[in-house]
Coordinates of C-alpha atoms in Angstrom, one line a residue:
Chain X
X1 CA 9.5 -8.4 40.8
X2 CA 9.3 -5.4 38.2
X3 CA 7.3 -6.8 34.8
X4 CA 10.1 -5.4 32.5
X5 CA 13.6 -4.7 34.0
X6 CA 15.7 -2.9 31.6
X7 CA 19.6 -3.0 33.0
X8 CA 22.4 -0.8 31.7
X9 CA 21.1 -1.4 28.2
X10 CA 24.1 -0.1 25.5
X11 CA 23.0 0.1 21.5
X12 CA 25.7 0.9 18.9
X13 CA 24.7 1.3 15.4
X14 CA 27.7 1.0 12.7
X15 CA 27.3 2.5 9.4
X16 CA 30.2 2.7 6.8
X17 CA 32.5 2.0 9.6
X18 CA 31.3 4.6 11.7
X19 CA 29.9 4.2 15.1
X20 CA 26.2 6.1 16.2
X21 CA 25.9 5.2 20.1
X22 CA 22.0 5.1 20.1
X23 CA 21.0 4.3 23.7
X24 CA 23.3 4.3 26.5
X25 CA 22.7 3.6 30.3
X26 CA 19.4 2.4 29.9
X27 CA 18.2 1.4 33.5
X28 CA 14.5 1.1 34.6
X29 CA 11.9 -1.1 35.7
X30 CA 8.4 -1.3 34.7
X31 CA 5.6 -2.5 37.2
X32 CA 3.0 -4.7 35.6
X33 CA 0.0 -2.2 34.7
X34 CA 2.2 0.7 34.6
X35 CA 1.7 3.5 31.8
X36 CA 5.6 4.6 31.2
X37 CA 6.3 7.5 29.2
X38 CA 10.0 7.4 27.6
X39 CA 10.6 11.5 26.8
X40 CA 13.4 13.0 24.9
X41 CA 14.4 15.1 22.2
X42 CA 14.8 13.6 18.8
X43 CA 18.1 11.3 18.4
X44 CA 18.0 9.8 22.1
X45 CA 17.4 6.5 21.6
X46 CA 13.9 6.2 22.4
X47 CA 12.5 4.3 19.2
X48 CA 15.6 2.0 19.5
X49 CA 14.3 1.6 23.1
X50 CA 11.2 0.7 22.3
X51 CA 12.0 -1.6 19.4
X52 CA 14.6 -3.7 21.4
X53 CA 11.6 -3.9 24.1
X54 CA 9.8 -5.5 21.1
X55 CA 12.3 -7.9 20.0
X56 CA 12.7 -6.1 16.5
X57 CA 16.9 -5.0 17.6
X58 CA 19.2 -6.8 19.7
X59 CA 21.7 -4.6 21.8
X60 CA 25.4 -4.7 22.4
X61 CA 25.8 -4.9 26.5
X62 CA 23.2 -4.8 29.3
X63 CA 20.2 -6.9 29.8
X64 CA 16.6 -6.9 29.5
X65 CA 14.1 -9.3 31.1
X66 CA 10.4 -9.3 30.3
X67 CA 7.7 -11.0 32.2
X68 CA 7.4 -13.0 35.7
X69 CA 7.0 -16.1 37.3
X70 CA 3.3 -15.1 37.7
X71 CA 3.0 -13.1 34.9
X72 CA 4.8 -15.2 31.8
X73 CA 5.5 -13.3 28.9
X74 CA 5.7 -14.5 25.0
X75 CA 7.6 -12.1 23.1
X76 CA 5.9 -13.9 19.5
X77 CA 2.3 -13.2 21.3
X78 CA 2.4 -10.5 23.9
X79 CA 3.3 -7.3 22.1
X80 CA 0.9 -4.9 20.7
X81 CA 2.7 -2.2 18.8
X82 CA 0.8 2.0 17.8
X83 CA 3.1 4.0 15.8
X84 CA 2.7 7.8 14.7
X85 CA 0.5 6.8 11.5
X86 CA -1.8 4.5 11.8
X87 CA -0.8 2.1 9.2
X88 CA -4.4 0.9 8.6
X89 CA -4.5 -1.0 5.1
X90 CA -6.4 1.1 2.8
X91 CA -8.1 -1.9 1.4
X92 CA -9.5 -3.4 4.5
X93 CA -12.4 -2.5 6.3
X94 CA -12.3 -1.6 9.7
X95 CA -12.7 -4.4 11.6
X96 CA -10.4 -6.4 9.1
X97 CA -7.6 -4.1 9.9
X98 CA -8.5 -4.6 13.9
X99 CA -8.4 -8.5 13.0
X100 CA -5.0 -8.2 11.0
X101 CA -2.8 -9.5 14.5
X102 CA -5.3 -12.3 15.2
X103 CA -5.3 -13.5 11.1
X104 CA -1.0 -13.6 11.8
X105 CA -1.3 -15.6 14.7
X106 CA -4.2 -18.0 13.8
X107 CA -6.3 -17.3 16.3
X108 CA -10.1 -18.6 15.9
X109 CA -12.1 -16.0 13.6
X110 CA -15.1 -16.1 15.3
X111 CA -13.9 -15.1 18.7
X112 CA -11.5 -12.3 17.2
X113 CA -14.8 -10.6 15.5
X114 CA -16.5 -10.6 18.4
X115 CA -13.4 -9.0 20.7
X116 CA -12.5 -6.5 17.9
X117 CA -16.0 -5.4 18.0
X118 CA -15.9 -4.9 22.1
X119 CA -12.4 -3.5 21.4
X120 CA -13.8 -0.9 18.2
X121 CA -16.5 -0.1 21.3
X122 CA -13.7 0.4 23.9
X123 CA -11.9 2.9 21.2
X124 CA -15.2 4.7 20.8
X125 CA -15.5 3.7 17.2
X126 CA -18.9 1.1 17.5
X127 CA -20.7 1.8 13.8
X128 CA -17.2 2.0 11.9
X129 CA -17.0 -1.5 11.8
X130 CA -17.7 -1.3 7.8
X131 CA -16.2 1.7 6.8
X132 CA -12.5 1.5 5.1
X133 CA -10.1 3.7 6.4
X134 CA -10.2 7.0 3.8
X135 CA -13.7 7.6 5.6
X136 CA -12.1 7.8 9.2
X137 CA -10.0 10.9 10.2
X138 CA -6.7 11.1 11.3
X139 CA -7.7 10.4 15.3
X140 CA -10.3 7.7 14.6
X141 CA -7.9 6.2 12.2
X142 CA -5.4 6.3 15.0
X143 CA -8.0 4.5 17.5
X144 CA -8.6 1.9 15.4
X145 CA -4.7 1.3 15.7
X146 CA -5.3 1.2 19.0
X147 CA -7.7 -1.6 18.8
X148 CA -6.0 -3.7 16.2
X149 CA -2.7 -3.5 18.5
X150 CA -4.7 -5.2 21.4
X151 CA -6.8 -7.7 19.5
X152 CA -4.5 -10.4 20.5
X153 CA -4.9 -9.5 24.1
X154 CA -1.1 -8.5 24.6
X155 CA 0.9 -8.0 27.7
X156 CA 2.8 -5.1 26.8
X157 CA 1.1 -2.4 24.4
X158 CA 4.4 -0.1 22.6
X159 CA 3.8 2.9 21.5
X160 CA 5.4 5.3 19.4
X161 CA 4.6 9.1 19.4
X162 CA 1.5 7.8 18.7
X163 CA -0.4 11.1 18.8
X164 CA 2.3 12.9 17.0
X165 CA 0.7 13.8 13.9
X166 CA -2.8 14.7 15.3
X167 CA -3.5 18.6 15.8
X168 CA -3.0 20.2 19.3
X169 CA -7.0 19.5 20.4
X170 CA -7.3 15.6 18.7
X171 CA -4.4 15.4 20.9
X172 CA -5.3 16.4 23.8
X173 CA -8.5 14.3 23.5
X174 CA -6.7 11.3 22.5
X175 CA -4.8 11.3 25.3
X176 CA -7.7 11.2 27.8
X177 CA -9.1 8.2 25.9
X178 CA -5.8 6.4 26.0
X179 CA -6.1 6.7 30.1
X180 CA -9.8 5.6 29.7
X181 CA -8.4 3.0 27.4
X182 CA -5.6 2.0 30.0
X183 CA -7.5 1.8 32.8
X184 CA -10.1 -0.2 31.1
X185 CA -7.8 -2.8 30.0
X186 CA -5.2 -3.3 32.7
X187 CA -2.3 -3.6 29.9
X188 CA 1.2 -2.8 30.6
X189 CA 2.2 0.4 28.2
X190 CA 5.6 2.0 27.6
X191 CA 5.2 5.1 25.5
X192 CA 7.2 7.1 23.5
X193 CA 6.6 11.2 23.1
X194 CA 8.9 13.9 22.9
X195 CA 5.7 16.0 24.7
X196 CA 6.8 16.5 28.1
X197 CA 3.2 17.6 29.2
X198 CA 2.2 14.8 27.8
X199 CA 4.9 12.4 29.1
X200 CA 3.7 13.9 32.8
X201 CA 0.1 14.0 32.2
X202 CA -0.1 10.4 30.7
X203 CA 2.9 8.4 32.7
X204 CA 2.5 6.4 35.9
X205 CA 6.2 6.8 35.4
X206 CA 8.7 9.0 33.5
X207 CA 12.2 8.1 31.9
X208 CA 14.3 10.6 30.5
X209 CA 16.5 10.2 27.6
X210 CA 18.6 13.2 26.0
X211 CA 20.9 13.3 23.2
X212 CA 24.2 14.2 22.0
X213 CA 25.6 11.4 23.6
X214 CA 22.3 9.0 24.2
X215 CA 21.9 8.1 27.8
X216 CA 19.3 7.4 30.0
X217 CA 19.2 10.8 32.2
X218 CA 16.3 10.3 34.3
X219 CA 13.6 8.1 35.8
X220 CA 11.0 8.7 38.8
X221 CA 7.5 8.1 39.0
X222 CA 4.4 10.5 38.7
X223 CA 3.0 11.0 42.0
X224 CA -0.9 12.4 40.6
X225 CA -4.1 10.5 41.9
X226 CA -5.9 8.6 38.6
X227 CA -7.9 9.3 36.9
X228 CA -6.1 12.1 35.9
X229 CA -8.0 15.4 34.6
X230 CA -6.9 18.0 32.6
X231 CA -7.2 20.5 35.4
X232 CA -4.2 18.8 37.3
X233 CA -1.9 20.3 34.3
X234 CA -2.0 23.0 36.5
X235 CA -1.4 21.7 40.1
X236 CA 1.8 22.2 41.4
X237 CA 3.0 19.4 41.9
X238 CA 2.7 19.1 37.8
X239 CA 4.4 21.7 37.3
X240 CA 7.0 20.8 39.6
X241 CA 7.7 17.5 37.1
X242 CA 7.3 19.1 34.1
X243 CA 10.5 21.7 35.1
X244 CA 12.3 18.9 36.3
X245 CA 12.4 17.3 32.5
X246 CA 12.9 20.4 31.1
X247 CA 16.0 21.3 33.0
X248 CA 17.4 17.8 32.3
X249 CA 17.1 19.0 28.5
X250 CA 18.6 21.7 29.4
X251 CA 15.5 24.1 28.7
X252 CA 15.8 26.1 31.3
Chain F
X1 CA -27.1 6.2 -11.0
X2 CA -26.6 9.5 -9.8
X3 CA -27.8 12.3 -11.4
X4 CA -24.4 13.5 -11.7
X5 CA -22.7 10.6 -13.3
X6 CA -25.8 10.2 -15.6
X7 CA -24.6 13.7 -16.9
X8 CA -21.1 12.3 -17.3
X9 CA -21.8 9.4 -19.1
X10 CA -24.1 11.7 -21.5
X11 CA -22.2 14.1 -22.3
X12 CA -19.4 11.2 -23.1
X13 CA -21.8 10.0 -25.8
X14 CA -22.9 12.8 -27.7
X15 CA -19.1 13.7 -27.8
X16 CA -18.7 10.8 -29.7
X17 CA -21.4 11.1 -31.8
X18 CA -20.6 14.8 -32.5
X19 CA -17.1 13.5 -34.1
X20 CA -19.2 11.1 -36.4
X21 CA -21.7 14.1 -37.2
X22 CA -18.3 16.5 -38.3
X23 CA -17.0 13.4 -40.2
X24 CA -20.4 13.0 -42.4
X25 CA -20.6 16.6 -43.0
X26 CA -17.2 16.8 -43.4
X27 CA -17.3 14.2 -46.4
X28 CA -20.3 15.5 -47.6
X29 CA -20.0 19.2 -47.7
X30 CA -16.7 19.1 -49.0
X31 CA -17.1 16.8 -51.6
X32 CA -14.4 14.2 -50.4
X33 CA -13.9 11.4 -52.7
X34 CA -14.5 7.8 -51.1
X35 CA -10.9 6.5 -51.1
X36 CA -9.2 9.2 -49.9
X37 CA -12.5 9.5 -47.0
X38 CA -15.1 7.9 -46.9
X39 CA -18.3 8.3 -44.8
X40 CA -19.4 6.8 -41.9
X41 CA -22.0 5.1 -44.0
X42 CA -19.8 3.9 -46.6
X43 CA -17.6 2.8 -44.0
X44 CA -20.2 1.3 -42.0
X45 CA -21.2 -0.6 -45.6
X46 CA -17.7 -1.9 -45.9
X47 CA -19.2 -4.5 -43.4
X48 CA -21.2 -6.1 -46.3
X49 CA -18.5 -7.4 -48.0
X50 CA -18.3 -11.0 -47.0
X51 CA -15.1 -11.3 -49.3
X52 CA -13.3 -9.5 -46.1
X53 CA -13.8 -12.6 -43.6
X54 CA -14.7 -9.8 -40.9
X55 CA -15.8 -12.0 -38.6
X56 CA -12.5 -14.4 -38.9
X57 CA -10.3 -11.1 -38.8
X58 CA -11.6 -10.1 -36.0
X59 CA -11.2 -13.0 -34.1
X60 CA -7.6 -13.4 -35.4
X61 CA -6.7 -9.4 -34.0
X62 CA -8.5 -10.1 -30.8
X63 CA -6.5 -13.5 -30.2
X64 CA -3.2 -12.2 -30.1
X65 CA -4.2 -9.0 -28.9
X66 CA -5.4 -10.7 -25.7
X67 CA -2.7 -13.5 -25.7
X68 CA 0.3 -11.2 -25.7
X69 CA -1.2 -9.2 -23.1
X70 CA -2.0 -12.1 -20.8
X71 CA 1.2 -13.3 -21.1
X72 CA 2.9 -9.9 -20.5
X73 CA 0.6 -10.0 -17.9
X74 CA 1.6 -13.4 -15.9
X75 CA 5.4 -13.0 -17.0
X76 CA 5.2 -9.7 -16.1
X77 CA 4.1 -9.7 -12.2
X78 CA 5.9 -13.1 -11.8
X79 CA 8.7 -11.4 -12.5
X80 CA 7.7 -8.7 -10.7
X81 CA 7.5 -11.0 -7.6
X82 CA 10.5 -13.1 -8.2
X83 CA 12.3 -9.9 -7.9
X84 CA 10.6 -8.6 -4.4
X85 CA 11.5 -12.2 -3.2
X86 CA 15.4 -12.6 -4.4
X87 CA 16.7 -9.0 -4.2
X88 CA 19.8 -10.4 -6.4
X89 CA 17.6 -11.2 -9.0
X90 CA 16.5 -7.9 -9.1
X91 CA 20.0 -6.3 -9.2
X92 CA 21.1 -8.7 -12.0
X93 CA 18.3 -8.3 -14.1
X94 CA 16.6 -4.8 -14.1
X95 CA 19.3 -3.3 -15.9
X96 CA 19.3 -6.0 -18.3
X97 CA 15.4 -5.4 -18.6
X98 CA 16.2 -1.9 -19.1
X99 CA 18.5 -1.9 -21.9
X100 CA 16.2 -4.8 -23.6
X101 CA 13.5 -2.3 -23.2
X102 CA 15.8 0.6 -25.7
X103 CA 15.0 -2.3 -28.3
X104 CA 12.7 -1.0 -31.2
X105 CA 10.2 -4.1 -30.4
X106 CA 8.9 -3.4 -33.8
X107 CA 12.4 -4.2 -35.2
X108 CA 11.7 -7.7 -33.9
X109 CA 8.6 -8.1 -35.8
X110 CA 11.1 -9.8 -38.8
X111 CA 13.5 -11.5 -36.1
X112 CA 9.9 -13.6 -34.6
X113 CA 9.1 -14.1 -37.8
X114 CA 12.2 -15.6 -38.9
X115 CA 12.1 -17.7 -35.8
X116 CA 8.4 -18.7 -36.0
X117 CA 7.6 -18.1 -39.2
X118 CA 4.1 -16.3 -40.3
X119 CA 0.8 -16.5 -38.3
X120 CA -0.1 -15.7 -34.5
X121 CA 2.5 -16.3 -32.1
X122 CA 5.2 -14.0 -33.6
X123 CA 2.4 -11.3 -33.5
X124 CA 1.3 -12.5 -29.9
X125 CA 5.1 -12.3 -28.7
X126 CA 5.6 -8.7 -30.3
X127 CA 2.2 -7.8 -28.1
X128 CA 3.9 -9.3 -25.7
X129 CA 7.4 -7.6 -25.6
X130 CA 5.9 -4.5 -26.0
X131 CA 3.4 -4.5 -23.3
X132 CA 5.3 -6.5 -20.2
X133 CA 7.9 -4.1 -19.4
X134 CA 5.5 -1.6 -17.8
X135 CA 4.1 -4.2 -16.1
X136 CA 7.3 -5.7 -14.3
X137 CA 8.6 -1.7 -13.4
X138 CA 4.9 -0.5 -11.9
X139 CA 4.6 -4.2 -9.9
X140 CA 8.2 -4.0 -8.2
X141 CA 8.0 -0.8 -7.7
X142 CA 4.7 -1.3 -5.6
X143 CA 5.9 -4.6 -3.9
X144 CA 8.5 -2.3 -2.1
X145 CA 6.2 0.4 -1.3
X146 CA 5.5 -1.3 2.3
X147 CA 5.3 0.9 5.0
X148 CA 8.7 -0.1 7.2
X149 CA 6.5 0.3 10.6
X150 CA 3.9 -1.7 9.2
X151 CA 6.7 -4.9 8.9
X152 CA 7.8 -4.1 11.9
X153 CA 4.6 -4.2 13.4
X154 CA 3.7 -7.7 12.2
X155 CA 7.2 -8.8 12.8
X156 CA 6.8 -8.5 16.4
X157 CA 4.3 -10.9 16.3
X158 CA 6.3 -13.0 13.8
X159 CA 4.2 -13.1 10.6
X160 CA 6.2 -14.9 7.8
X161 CA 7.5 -13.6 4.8
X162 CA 4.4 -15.4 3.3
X163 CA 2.1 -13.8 5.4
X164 CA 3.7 -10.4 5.1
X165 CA 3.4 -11.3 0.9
X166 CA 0.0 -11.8 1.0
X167 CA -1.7 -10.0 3.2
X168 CA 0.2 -6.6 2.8
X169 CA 2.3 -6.9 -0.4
X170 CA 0.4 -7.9 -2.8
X171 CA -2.8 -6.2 -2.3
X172 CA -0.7 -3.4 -1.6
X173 CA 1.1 -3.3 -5.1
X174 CA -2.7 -4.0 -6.9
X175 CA -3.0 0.0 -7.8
X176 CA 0.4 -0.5 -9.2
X177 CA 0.0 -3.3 -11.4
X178 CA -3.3 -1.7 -12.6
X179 CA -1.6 1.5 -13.3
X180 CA 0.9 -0.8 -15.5
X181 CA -1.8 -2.9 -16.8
X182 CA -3.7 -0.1 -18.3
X183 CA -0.6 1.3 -20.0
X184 CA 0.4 -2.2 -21.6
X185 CA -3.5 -2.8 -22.8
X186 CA -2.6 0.1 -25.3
X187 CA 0.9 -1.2 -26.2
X188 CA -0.4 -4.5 -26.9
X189 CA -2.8 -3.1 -28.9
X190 CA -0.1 -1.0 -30.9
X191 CA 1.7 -4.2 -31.0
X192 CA -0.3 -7.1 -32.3
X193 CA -1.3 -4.7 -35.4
X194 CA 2.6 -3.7 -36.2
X195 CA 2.9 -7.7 -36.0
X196 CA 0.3 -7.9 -39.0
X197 CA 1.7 -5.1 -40.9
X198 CA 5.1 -7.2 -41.1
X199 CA 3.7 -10.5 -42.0
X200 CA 0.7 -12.5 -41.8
X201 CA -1.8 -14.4 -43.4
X202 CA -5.3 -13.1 -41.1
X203 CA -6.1 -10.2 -39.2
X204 CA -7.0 -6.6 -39.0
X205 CA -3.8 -5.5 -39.9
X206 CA -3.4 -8.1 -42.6
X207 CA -7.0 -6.8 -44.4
X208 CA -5.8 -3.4 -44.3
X209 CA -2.6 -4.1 -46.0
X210 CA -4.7 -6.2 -49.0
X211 CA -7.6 -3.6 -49.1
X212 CA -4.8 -0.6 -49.7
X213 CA -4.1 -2.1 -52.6
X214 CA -7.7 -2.1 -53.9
X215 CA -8.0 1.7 -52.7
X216 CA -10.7 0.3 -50.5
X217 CA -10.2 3.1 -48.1
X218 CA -13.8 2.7 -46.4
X219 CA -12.8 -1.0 -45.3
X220 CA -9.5 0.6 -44.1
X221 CA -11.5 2.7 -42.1
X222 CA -13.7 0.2 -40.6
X223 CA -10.4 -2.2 -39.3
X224 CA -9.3 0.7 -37.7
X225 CA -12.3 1.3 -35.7
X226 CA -12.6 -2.4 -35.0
X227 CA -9.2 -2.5 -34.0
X228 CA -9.9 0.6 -31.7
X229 CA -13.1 -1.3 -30.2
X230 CA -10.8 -4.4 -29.4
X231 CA -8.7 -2.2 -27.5
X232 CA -11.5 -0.6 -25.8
X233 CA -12.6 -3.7 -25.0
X234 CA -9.7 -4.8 -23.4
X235 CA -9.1 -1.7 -21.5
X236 CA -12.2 -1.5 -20.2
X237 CA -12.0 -5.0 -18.5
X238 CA -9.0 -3.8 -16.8
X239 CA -10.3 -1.0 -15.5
X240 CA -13.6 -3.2 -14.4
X241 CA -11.1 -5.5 -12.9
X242 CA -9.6 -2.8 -10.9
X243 CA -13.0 -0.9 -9.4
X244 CA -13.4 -4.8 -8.1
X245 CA -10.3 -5.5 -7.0
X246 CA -9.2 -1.9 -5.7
X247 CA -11.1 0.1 -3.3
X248 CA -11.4 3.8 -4.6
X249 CA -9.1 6.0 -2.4
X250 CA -6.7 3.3 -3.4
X251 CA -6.9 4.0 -7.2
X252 CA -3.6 5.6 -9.0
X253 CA -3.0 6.4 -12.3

């Protein structure tokens, strides 16, 4: 059975007695260990996807089921959450903003120090521990994020455009080291971009939301060997994924 | 030290001292009779009269100085936080805070005196009123700068309210309430002397009011720069507080 099954998931939002459908048709599952990539132009519902994955909206018809018989899941424990800024507190040093999650959840101190230091390593940021946030850039800022969202040890990692406000080459980089990252910690990720290179370059599998109404318009798995490289951006096979989303919004 | 800041720092003093050099030649080259200005050495001398109780004025000053602005400063961020807590608090009473603000605090001075007749609390609650308000607007204002992906991000792992006060609130607001706190050290300043000038038996204010009479302008002169070094007394343990408290890319105001 699928780790997250997501089932004809519907999301109104009512302001001032109008209605705003936000996600409609919503319909995939998501394999334990998978690295999904939810793709889509701004206004198709993939925020709202992502935060009714993390219990932060409720919806108004389908269903959605997280975690197994084998593979329980705690929706007060098992989410780690990266947005487009980092969100570091300013007045916190490093490693204090990596053990933010494990203070909320009283978890012991001394064995959260010593995993957000093997985490801080795993990010590539071993020697920041100290430093507060103004002296990291905008990617290392971002990694440390990265940590601080799996410091609890999580089952599901939810991301949202979380390399959106890097330049083009921090970007690029970052999105290797979230694959190194990936692969290193076995975590389940869903991942929101509106990158479609990225959405194919980084997703095990691909769901494709468009706007104008919301619906879900799309939803197949990458068929590229891991780890991926950047050189397979221009295999084929890439390509021939890449075309496929644009068409769907209508790019082509 | 660095070499740089050791600059800083000098040029800061001789700044100062270059005022009092103008001032002495000032008096002296032009011939300036003693009470309309004195010197800085007559007004330095103005210290030697023990029939000024200096010592008893000054401690007078700096009490309700320092007690209206504490109090402004607890009343103030309590309010502050009441308000971040009970949103309906906030909407019925910051426009009420407002329009009490308009008030001419001085115009109270004879209402607190009426009330509590002479001494230090009217002038410690005319500090008071006059220094608090900026502290209540710069503290809810930074209460409900919170990032709303930030609350969402420790909601998913159900941190309380508490925990979201504490740990990301609060310290987040601390710039704020400095930025506030550094304004209302001046008011309260500006208000514990007004509070003399309308009534009282002690204090700065109170010797400058008896000693105009006299003509005694170099004493004048001195309670002004003693209230001016009570002031920068008080500021500068506020901003001392706040290189503690605050870390520097932090800072506003």
């Amino acid at each position: 059975m699928a780790f997250i099954r997501i089932d004809g998931v519907r999301k109104v939002y009512r302001t001032r007695g109008k209605e705003f459908l936000a996600v409609s048709e919503a319909t995939f599952d998501v394999r334990q260990g998978d690295l999904v990539a939810l793709v889509g132009p701004s206004g198709c519902g993939k925020t709202t996807l992502l935060k009714i994955l993390a219990g932060l909206h409720g919806y108004d018809a389908g269903t959605v089921a997280i975690g197994t018989a084998t593979e329980p899941f705690d929706p007060a424990r098992d989410i780690g959450m990266v947005f487009q800024q980092p969100l570091l507190l300013k007045w916190r040093r490093i490693l204090d903003n990596v053990l933010l999650p494990a203070e909320i959840m009283g978890l012991p101190r001394a064995a959260s120090v010593e995993r957000a230091k093997d985490l801080l390593a795993l990010v590539g940021l071993r020697g920041s521990e100290d430093k507060y946030p103004y002296e990291l850039s905008g990617g290392m800022q971002q990694r440390a994020s990265i940590a601080r969202a799996l410091i609890h040890d999580p089952k599901l990692v939810l991301m949202d455009e979380p390399f959106g406000a890097l330049d083009a080459l921090t970007r690029e980089k970052m999105n290797l080291e979230l694959l190194r990252i990936w692969s290193e910690s076995r975590k389940t990720i869903v991942f929101v971009t509106h990158g479609i290179t990225e959405a194919v370059f980084l997703g095990t599998r691909v769901v494709v939301l468009t706007a104008g109404p919301a619906r879900m318009a799309d939803n197949f798995e990458i068929d590229l060997p891991h780890p991926r490289t950047l050189d397979m951006r221009t295999h084929e096979q890439f390509g021939a994924y890449t075309r496929r989303i644009y068409k769907l919004l209508g790019m082509e | 030290m660095g070499t740089e800041q050791l600059q800083r720092y000098t040029l800061a003093v001789l700044s100062h001292l270059a005022l009092l050099a103008a001032w002495h030649l000032f008096v002296t080259l032009g011939n300036v009779p003693t009470f309309v200005m004195p010197s800085p050495l007559a007004t330095a001398n103005a210290l030697l009269r023990p029939e000024y109780f200096w010592w008893r004025n000054i401690v007078a000053t700096a009490g309700e100085i320092f007690g209206g602005y504490a109090l402004a400063v607890v009343v103030g961020i309590g309010l502050a936080v009441l308000f971040s807590w009970f949103r309906w608090l906030e909407i019925a009473l910051m426009p009420l805070l407002v329009s009490l603000n308009m008030i001419p605090k001085v115009a109270l001075g004879p209402l607190f005196i009426v009330w509590f007749s002479y001494g230090v609390v009217p002038n410690i609650l005319i500090a008071f009123s006059i220094s608090f308000f900026p502290i209540v607007l710069t503290t809810a204002r930074g209460l409900r700068e919170v990032e709303p992906d930030l609350i969402d991000l420790v909601r998913s792992i159900r941190a309380s309210r508490w925990q979201i006060f504490v740990k990301i609130q609060l310290p987040g607001a601390l710039p704020y309430i400095f930025a506030g706190a550094k304004v209302a050290a001046i008011l309260a300043v500006a208000g514990a002397i007004v509070g003399e000038f309308l009534g009282s038996e002690r204090g700065l204010g109170y010797l400058m009011l008896q000693v105009q009479v006299t003509l005694d302008t170099a004493a004048m002169f001195m309670a002004v720069i003693l209230i001016t070094l009570i002031g920068v007394v008080l500021y500068g343990l506020v901003l001392g507080l706040e290189r503690i408290l605050v870390v520097r890319d932090a800072r506003i105001g």
